[in-house]
mmCIF file of C-alpha atoms in Angstrom:
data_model
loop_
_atom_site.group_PDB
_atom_site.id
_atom_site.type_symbol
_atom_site.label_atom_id
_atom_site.label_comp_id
_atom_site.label_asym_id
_atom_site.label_seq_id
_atom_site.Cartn_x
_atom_site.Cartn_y
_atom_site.Cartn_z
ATOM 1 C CA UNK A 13 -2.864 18.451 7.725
ATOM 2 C CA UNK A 14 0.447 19.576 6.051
ATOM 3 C CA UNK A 15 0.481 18.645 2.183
ATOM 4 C CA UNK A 16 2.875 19.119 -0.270
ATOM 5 C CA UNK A 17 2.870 18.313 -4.343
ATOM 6 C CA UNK A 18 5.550 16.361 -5.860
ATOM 7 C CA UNK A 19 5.537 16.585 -9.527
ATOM 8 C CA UNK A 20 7.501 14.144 -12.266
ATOM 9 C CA UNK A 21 8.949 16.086 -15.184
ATOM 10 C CA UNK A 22 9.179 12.960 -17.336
ATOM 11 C CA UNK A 23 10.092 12.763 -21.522
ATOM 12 C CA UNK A 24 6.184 11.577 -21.936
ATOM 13 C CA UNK A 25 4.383 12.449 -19.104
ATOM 14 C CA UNK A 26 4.396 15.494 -16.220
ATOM 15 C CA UNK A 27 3.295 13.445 -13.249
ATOM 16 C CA UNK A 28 2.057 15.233 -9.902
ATOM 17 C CA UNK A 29 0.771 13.945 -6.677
ATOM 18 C CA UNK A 30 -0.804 14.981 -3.702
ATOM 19 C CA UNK A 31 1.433 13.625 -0.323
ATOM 20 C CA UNK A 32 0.621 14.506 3.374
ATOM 21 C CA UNK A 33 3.180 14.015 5.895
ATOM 22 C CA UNK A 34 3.468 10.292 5.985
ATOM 23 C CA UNK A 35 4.055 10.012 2.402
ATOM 24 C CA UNK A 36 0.548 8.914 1.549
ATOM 25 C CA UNK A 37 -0.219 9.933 -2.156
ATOM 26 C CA UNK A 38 -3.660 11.329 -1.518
ATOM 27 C CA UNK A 39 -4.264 12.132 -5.397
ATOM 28 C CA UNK A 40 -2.653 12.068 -8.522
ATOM 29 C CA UNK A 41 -3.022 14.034 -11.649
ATOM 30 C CA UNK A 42 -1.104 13.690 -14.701
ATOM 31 C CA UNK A 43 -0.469 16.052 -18.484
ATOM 32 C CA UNK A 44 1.528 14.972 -21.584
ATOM 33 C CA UNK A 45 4.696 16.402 -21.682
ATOM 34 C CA UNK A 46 4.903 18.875 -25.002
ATOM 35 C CA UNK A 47 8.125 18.521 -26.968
ATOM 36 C CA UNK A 48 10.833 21.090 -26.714
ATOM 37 C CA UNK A 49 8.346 23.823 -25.225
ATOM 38 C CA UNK A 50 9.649 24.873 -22.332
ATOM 39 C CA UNK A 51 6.548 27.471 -21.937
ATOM 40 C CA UNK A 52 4.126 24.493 -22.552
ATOM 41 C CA UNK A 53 6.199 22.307 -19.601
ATOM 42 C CA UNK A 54 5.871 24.676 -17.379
ATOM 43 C CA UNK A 55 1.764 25.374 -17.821
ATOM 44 C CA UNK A 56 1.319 21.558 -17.657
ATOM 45 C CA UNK A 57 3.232 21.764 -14.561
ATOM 46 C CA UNK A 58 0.420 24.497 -13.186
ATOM 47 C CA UNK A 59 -2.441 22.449 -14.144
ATOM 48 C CA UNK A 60 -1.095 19.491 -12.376
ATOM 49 C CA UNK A 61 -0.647 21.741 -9.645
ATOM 50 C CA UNK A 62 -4.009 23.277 -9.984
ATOM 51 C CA UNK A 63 -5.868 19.992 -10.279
ATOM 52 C CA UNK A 64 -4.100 18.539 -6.666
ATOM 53 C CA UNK A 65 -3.900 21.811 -4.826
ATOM 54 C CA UNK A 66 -8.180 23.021 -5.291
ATOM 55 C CA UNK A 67 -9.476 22.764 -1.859
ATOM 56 C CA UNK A 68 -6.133 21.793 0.102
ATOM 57 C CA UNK A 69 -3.913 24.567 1.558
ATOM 58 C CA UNK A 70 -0.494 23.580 0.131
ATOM 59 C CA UNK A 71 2.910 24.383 1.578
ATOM 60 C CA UNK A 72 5.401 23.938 -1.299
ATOM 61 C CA UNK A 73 5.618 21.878 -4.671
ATOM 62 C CA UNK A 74 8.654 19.762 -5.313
ATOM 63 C CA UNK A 75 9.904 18.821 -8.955
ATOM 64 C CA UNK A 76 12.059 15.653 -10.362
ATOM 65 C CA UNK A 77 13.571 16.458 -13.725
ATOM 66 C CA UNK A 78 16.238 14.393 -15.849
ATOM 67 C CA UNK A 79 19.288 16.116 -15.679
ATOM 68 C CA UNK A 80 22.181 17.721 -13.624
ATOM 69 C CA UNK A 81 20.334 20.075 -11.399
ATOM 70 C CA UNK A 82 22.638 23.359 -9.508
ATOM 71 C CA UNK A 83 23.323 22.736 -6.591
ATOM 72 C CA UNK A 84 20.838 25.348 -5.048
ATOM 73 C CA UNK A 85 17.862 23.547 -6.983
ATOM 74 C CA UNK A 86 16.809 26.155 -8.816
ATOM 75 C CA UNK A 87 18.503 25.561 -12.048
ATOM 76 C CA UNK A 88 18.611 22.724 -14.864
ATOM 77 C CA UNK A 89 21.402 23.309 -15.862
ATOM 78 C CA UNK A 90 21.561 20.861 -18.832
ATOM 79 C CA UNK A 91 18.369 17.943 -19.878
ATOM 80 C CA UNK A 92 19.139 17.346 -23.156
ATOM 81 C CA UNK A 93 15.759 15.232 -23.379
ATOM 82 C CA UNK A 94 13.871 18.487 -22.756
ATOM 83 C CA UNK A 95 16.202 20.924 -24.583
ATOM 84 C CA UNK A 96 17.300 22.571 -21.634
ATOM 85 C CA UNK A 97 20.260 24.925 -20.638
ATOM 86 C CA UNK A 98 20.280 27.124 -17.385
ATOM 87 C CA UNK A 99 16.638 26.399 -17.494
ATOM 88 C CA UNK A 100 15.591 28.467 -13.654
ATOM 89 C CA UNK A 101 12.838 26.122 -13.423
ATOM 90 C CA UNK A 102 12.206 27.043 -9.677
ATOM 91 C CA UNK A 103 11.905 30.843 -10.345
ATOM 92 C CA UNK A 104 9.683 29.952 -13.517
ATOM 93 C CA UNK A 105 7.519 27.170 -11.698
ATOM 94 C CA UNK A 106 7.024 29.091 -8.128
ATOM 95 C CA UNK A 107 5.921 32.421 -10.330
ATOM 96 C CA UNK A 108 3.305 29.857 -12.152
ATOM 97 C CA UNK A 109 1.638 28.107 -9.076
ATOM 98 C CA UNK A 110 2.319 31.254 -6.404
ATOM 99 C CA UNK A 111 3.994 28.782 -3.980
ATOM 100 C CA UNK A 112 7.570 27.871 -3.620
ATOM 101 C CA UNK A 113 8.905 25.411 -5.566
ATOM 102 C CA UNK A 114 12.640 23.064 -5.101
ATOM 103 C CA UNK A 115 13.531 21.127 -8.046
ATOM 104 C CA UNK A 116 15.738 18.214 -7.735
ATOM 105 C CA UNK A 117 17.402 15.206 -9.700
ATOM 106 C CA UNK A 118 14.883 12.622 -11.206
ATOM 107 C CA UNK A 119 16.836 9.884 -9.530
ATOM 108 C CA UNK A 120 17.692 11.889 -6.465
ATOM 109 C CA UNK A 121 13.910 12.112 -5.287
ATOM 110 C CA UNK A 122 13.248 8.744 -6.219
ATOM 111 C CA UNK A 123 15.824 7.412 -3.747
ATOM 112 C CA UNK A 124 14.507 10.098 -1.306
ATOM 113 C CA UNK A 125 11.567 8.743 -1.559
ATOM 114 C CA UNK A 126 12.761 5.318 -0.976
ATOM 115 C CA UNK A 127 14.705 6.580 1.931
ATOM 116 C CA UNK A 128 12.376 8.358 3.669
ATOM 117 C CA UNK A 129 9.024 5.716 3.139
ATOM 118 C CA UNK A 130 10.075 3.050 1.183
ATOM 119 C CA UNK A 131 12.638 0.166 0.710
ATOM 120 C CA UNK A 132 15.885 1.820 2.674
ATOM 121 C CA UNK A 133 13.626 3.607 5.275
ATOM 122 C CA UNK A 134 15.637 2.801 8.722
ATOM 123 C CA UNK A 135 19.065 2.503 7.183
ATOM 124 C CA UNK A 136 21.324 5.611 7.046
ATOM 125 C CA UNK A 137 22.784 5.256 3.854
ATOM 126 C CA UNK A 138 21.739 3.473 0.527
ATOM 127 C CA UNK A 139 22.285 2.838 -3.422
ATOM 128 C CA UNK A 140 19.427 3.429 -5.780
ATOM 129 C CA UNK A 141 20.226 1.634 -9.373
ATOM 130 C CA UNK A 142 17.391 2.691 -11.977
ATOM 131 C CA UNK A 143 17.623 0.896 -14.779
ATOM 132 C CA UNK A 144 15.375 1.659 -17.752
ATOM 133 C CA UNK A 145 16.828 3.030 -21.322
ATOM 134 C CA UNK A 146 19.762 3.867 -19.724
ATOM 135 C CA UNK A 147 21.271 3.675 -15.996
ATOM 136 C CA UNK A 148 20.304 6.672 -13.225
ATOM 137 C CA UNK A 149 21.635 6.478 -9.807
ATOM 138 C CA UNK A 150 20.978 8.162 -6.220
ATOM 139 C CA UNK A 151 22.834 7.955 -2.775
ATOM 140 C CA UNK A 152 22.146 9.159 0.372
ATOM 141 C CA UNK A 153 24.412 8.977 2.920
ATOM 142 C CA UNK A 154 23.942 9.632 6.204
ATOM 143 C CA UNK A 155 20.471 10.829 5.763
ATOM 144 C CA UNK A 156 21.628 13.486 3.044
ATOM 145 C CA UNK A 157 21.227 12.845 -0.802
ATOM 146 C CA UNK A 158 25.355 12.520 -1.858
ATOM 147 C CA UNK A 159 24.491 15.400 -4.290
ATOM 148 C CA UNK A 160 28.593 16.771 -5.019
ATOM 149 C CA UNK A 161 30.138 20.426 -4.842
ATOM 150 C CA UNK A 162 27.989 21.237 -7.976
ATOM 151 C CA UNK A 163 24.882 19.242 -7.499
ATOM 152 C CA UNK A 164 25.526 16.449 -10.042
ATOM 153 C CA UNK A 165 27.107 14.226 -7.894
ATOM 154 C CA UNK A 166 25.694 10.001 -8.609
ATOM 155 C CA UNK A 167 25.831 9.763 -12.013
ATOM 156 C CA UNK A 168 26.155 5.871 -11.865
ATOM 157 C CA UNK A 169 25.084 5.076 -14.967
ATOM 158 C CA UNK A 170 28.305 7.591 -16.594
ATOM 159 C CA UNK A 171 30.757 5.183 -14.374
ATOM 160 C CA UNK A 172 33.191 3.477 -16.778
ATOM 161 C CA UNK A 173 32.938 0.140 -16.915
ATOM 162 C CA UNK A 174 34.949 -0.982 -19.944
ATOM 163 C CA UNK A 175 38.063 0.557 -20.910
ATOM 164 C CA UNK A 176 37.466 1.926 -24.285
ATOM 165 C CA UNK A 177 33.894 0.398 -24.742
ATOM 166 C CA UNK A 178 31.241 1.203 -26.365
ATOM 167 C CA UNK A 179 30.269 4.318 -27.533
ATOM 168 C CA UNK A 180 27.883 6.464 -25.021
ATOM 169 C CA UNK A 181 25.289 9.204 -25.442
ATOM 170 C CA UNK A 182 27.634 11.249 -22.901
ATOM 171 C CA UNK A 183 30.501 11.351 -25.115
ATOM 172 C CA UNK A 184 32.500 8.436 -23.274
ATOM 173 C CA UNK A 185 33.407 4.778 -24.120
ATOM 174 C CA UNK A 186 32.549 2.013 -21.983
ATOM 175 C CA UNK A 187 29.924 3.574 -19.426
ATOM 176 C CA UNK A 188 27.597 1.436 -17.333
ATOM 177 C CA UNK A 189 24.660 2.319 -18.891
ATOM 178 C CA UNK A 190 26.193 0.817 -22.165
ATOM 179 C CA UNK A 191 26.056 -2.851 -20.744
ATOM 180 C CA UNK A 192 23.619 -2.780 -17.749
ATOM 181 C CA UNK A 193 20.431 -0.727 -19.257
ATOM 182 C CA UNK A 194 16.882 -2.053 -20.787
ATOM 183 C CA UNK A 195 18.899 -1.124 -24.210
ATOM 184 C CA UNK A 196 21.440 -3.473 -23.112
ATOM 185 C CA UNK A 197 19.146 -6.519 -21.901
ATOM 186 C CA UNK A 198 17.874 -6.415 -25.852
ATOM 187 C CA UNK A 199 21.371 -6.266 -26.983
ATOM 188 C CA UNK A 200 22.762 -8.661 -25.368
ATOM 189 C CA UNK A 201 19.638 -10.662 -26.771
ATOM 190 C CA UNK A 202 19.709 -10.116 -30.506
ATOM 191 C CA UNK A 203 23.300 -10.680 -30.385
ATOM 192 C CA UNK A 204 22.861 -13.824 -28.854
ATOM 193 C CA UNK A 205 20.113 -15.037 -31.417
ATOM 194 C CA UNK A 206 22.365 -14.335 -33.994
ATOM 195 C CA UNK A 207 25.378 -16.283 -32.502
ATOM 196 C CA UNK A 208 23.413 -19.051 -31.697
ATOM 197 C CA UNK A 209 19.661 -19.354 -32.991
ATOM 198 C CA UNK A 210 19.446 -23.215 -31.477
ATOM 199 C CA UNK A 211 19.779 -21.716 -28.443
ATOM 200 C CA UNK A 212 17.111 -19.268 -28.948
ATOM 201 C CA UNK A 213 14.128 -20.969 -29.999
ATOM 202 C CA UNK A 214 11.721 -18.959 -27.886
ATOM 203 C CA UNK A 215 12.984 -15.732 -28.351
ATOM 204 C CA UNK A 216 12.999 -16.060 -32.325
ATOM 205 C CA UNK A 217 9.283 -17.309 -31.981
ATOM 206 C CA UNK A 218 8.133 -14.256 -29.928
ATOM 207 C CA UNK A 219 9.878 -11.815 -32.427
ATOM 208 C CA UNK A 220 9.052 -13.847 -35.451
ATOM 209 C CA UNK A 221 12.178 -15.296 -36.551
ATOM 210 C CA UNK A 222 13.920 -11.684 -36.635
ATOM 211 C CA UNK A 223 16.483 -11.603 -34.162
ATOM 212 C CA UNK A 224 17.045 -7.630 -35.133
ATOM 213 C CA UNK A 225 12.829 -7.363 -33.826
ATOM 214 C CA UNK A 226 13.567 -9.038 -30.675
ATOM 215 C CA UNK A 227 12.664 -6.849 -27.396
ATOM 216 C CA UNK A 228 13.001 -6.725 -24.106
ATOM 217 C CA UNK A 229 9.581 -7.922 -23.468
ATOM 218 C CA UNK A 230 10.072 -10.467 -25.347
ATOM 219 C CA UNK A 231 13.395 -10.931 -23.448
ATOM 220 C CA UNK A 232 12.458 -11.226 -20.459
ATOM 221 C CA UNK A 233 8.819 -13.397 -21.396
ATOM 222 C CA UNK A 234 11.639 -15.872 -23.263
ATOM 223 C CA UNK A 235 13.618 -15.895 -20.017
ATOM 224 C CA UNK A 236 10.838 -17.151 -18.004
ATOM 225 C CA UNK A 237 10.719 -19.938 -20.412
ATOM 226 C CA UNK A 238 13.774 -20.895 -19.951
ATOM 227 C CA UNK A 239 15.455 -19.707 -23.019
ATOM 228 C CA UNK A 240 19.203 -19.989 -22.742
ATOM 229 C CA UNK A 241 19.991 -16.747 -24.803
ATOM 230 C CA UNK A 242 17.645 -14.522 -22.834
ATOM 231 C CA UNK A 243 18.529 -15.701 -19.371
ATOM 232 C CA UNK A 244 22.425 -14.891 -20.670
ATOM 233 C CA UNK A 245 21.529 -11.660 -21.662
ATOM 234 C CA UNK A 246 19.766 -11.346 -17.950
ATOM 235 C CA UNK A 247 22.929 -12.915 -16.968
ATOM 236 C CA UNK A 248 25.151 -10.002 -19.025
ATOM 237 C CA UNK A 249 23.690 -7.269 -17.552
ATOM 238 C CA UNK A 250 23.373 -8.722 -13.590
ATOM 239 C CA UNK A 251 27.257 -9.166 -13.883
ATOM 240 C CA UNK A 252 27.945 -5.351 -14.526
ATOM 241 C CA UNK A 253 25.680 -4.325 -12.396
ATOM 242 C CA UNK A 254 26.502 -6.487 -9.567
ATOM 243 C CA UNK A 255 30.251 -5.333 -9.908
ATOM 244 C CA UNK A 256 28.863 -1.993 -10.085
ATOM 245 C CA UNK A 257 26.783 -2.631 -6.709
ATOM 246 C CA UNK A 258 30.082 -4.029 -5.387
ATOM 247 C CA UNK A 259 32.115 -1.013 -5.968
ATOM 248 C CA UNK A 260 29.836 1.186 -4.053
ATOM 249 C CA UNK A 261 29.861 -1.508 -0.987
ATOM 250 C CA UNK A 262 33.723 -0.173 -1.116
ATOM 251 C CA UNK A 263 33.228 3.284 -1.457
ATOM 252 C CA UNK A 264 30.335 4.404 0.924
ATOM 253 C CA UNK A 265 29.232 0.850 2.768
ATOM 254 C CA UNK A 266 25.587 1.438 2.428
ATOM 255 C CA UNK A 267 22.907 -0.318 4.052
ATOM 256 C CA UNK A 268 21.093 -1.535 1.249
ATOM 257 C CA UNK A 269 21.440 -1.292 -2.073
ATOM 258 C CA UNK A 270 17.857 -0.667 -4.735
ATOM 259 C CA UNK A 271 17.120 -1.703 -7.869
ATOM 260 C CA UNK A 272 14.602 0.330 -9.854
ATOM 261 C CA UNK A 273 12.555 1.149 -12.971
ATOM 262 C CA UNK A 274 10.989 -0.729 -15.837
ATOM 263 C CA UNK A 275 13.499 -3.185 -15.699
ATOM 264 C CA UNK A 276 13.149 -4.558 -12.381
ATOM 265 C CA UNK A 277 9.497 -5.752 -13.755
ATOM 266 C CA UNK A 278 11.468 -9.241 -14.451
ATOM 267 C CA UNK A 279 11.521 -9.573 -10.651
ATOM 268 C CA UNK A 280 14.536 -12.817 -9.861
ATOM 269 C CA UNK A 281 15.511 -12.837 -13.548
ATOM 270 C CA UNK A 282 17.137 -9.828 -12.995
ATOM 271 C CA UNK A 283 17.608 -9.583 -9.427
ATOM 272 C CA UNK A 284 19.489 -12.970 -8.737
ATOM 273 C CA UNK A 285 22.564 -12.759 -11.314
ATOM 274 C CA UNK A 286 22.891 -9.198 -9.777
ATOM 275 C CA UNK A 287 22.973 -10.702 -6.760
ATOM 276 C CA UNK A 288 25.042 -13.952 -7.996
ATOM 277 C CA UNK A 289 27.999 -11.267 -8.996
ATOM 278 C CA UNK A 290 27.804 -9.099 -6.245
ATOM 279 C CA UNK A 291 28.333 -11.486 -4.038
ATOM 280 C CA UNK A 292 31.408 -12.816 -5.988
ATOM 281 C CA UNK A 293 32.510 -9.715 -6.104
ATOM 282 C CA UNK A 294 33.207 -9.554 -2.558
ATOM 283 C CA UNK A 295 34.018 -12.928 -1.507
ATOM 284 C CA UNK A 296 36.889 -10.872 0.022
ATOM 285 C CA UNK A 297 34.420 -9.326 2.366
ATOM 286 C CA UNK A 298 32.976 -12.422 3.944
ATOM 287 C CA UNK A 299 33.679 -11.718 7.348
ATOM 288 C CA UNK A 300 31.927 -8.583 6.906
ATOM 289 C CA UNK A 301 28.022 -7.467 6.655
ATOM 290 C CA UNK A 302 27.214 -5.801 3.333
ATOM 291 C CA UNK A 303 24.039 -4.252 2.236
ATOM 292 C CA UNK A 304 21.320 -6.501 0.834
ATOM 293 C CA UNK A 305 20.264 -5.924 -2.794
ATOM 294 C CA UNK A 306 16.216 -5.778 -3.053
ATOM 295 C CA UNK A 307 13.758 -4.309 -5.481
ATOM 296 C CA UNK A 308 12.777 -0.760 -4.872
ATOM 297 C CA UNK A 309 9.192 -0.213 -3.055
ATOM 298 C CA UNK A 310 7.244 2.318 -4.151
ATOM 299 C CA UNK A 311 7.591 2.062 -8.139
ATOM 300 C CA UNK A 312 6.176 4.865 -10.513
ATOM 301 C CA UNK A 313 5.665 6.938 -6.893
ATOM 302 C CA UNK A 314 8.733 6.620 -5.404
ATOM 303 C CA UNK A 315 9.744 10.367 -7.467
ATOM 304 C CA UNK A 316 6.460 12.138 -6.855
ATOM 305 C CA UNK A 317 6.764 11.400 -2.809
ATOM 306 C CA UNK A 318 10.426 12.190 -2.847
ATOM 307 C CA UNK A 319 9.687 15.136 -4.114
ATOM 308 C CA UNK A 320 6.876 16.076 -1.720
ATOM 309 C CA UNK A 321 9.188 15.561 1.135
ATOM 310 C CA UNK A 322 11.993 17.792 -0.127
ATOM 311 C CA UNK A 323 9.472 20.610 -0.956
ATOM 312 C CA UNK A 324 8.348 20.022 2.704
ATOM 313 C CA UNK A 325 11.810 19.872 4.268
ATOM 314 C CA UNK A 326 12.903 22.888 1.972
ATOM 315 C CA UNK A 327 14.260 25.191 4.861
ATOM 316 C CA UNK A 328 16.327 22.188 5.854
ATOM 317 C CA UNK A 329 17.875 21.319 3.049
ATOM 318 C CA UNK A 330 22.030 21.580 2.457
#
C-alpha cells in the first residue's frame, strides 16, 4: 500500500495524517505548536511523523505552512506568524524524519486536496476562498497549482479591493481580507449595533448589551435569528467576496469556485449573498456557463491530504 504523511504547520496546532493513495486519512496525530521556536516546530513535526509512520513503510512527508513558500518548496521564505525568514524547512524536516520532505503553501494544499479528492475533483481548474481571520486563496489551473515565477502566486486575500481602504497587516490599504474575513463579519457587526441598536436586538442580547463584545459566533447565531444587523454584516462581506469570485470567473474561467475555513460554518448565511453578488456581478455573462460556488468538502483535512498527495507526486511536480 503506498502511504504518505501530510502534516499542518498551523499558529496553534502541528497537524499530521496518515493518507494512502485514495486520499483516505488512515490516522491522525496532532502536537501544539511552540511559539517562535523554530527547533521546537520542527521536533513536533518528527513526533507527528513518528507517531503515523511506526509500522507503515512511508514514501515521503508533505508540509502546509502559512506563508510565501520558494518556488522549489524547500524554503519559507517569510511566515511572520512563525517568525520565519529563509526558513529551509525541507532540508531541516527531511534530516529530522530520514525521508524526503516537499513543503508547500497552507492554502495551496488545501485546494490540492480539494482538487484531487474533494469538492473540484473532475474539473480542471478551480478557486479556493479560505476565509478565517483573514482571506487565503489557491488556484489550480489545468491540473497545476497557479503557484507564479517565485512561488507566491494566489494571494487573494492581498487583492485590493478598495482604493485607499483600510489599513492591512501587509502594508496596503483596501485589501480583501480587510472587508471579506471572520475579522470583518464582526466588524461589520459591532458597527452596525452601534448605528442602529433597534435593529440589533439579538445580537446586543448575546453579547450583553456591548456592541464592542459582540463576535462572530454570536454573529452568525444572531443571523439565524433573523437579526437585521448580523445578516447585513453576512450581507457586507458576501458582496466583496462575490465580486472577488467574479473577477476570477474573468481571469482564469474556473470550474468551480470553494469556499473554506471557519467561516463557512454559517453554511447559506454566508454562502447565498456570495452567491447573490456573484451572480450580479456577471449578469453580463448570462449566455455563458460559469463555475458554481459551493462549500469546500473535506474541512480541517482538506491540507493534511493535499499535502500527502504532493509528497507522493514529488518527482512530478513543476
Amino acid at each position: 500500500m503506498s502511504l504518505t504523511i501530510g502534516v499542518d504547520i498551523g499558529g496553534t496546532k502541528v497537524g499530521g495524517g496518515l493518507v494512502d493513495a485514495t486520499g483516505n486519512v488512515l490516522a491522525t496525530a496532532r502536537r501544539p505548536t511552540p511559539a517562535d521556536d523554530t527547533p521546537g516546530v520542527i521536533q513536533a513535526v518528527k513526533e507527528v511523523v513518528d507517531e503515523l509512520r511506526a509500522g507503515h513503510e512511508i514514501e515521503a512527508v508533505g508540509i502546509g505552512a502559512a506563508g510565501w513558500i520558494s518556488s522549489d518548496r524547500s524554503t519559507v521564505m517569510l511566515a511572520p506568524n512563525l517568525s520565519w525568514k529563509n526558513e529551509p524547512l525541507r532540508d531541516k524536516v527531511s534530516e529530522a524524519i530520514g525521508l524526503p520532505a516537499v513543503v508547500e503553501n497552507d492554502a495551496n494544499v488545501a485546494i490540492w486536496g480539494e482538487h484531487r479528492y474533494g469538492a473540484a475533483k473532475g474539473h480542471r481548474s478551480s478557486v479556493l476562498y479560505t476565509i478565517g481571520t483573514g482571506v487565503g486563496g489557491g488556484i489550480v489551473v489545468k491540473d497545476n497549482l497557479l503557484r507564479g515565477t517565485n512561488g507566491v502566486a494566489a494571494e487573494i486575500g492581498h487583492m485590493r479591493v478598495v482604493p485607499d481602504g483600510r489599513p492591512c497587516g501587509c502594508g496596503r490599504h483596501g485589501c480583501l481580507e480587510q472587508y471579506a474575513s471572520g475579522r470583518a463579519l464582526t466588524q461589520a457587526a459591532r458597527d452596525g449595533a452601534k448605528a442602529d441598536p433597534t435593529k440589533a436586538r439579538v445580537l446586543l442580547k448575546l453579547a450583553g448589551g456591548d456592541p464592542d463584545a459582540i463576535t462572530g459566533r454570536q454573529t452568525t447565531e444572531a443571523a439565524r435569528e433573523g437579526d437585521e444587523v448580523a445578516l447585513a454584516a453576512f450581507d457586507s462581506i458576501g458582496y466583496y467576496l462575490g465580486n472577488s469570485a467574479a473577477d476570477m470567473v474573468n481571469l482564469i474561467d474556473p470550474g468551480v469556485i470553494l469556499i473554506a475555513g471557519g467561516v463557512v460554518d454559517a453554511g447559506d448565511l454566508l454562502l447565498d449573498p456570495i452567491r447573490k453578488h456573484y451572480k450580479e456581478a456577471l449578469a453580463h455573462r448570462a449566455e455563458v456557463p460559469v463555475a458554481e460556488v459551493r462549500a469546500a468538502e473535506l474541512g480541517s483535512k482538506a491540507g493534511v491530504i493535499g499535502a500527502s498527495d504532493l509528497a507522493r507526486h514529488r518527482e512530478d511536480l513543476s
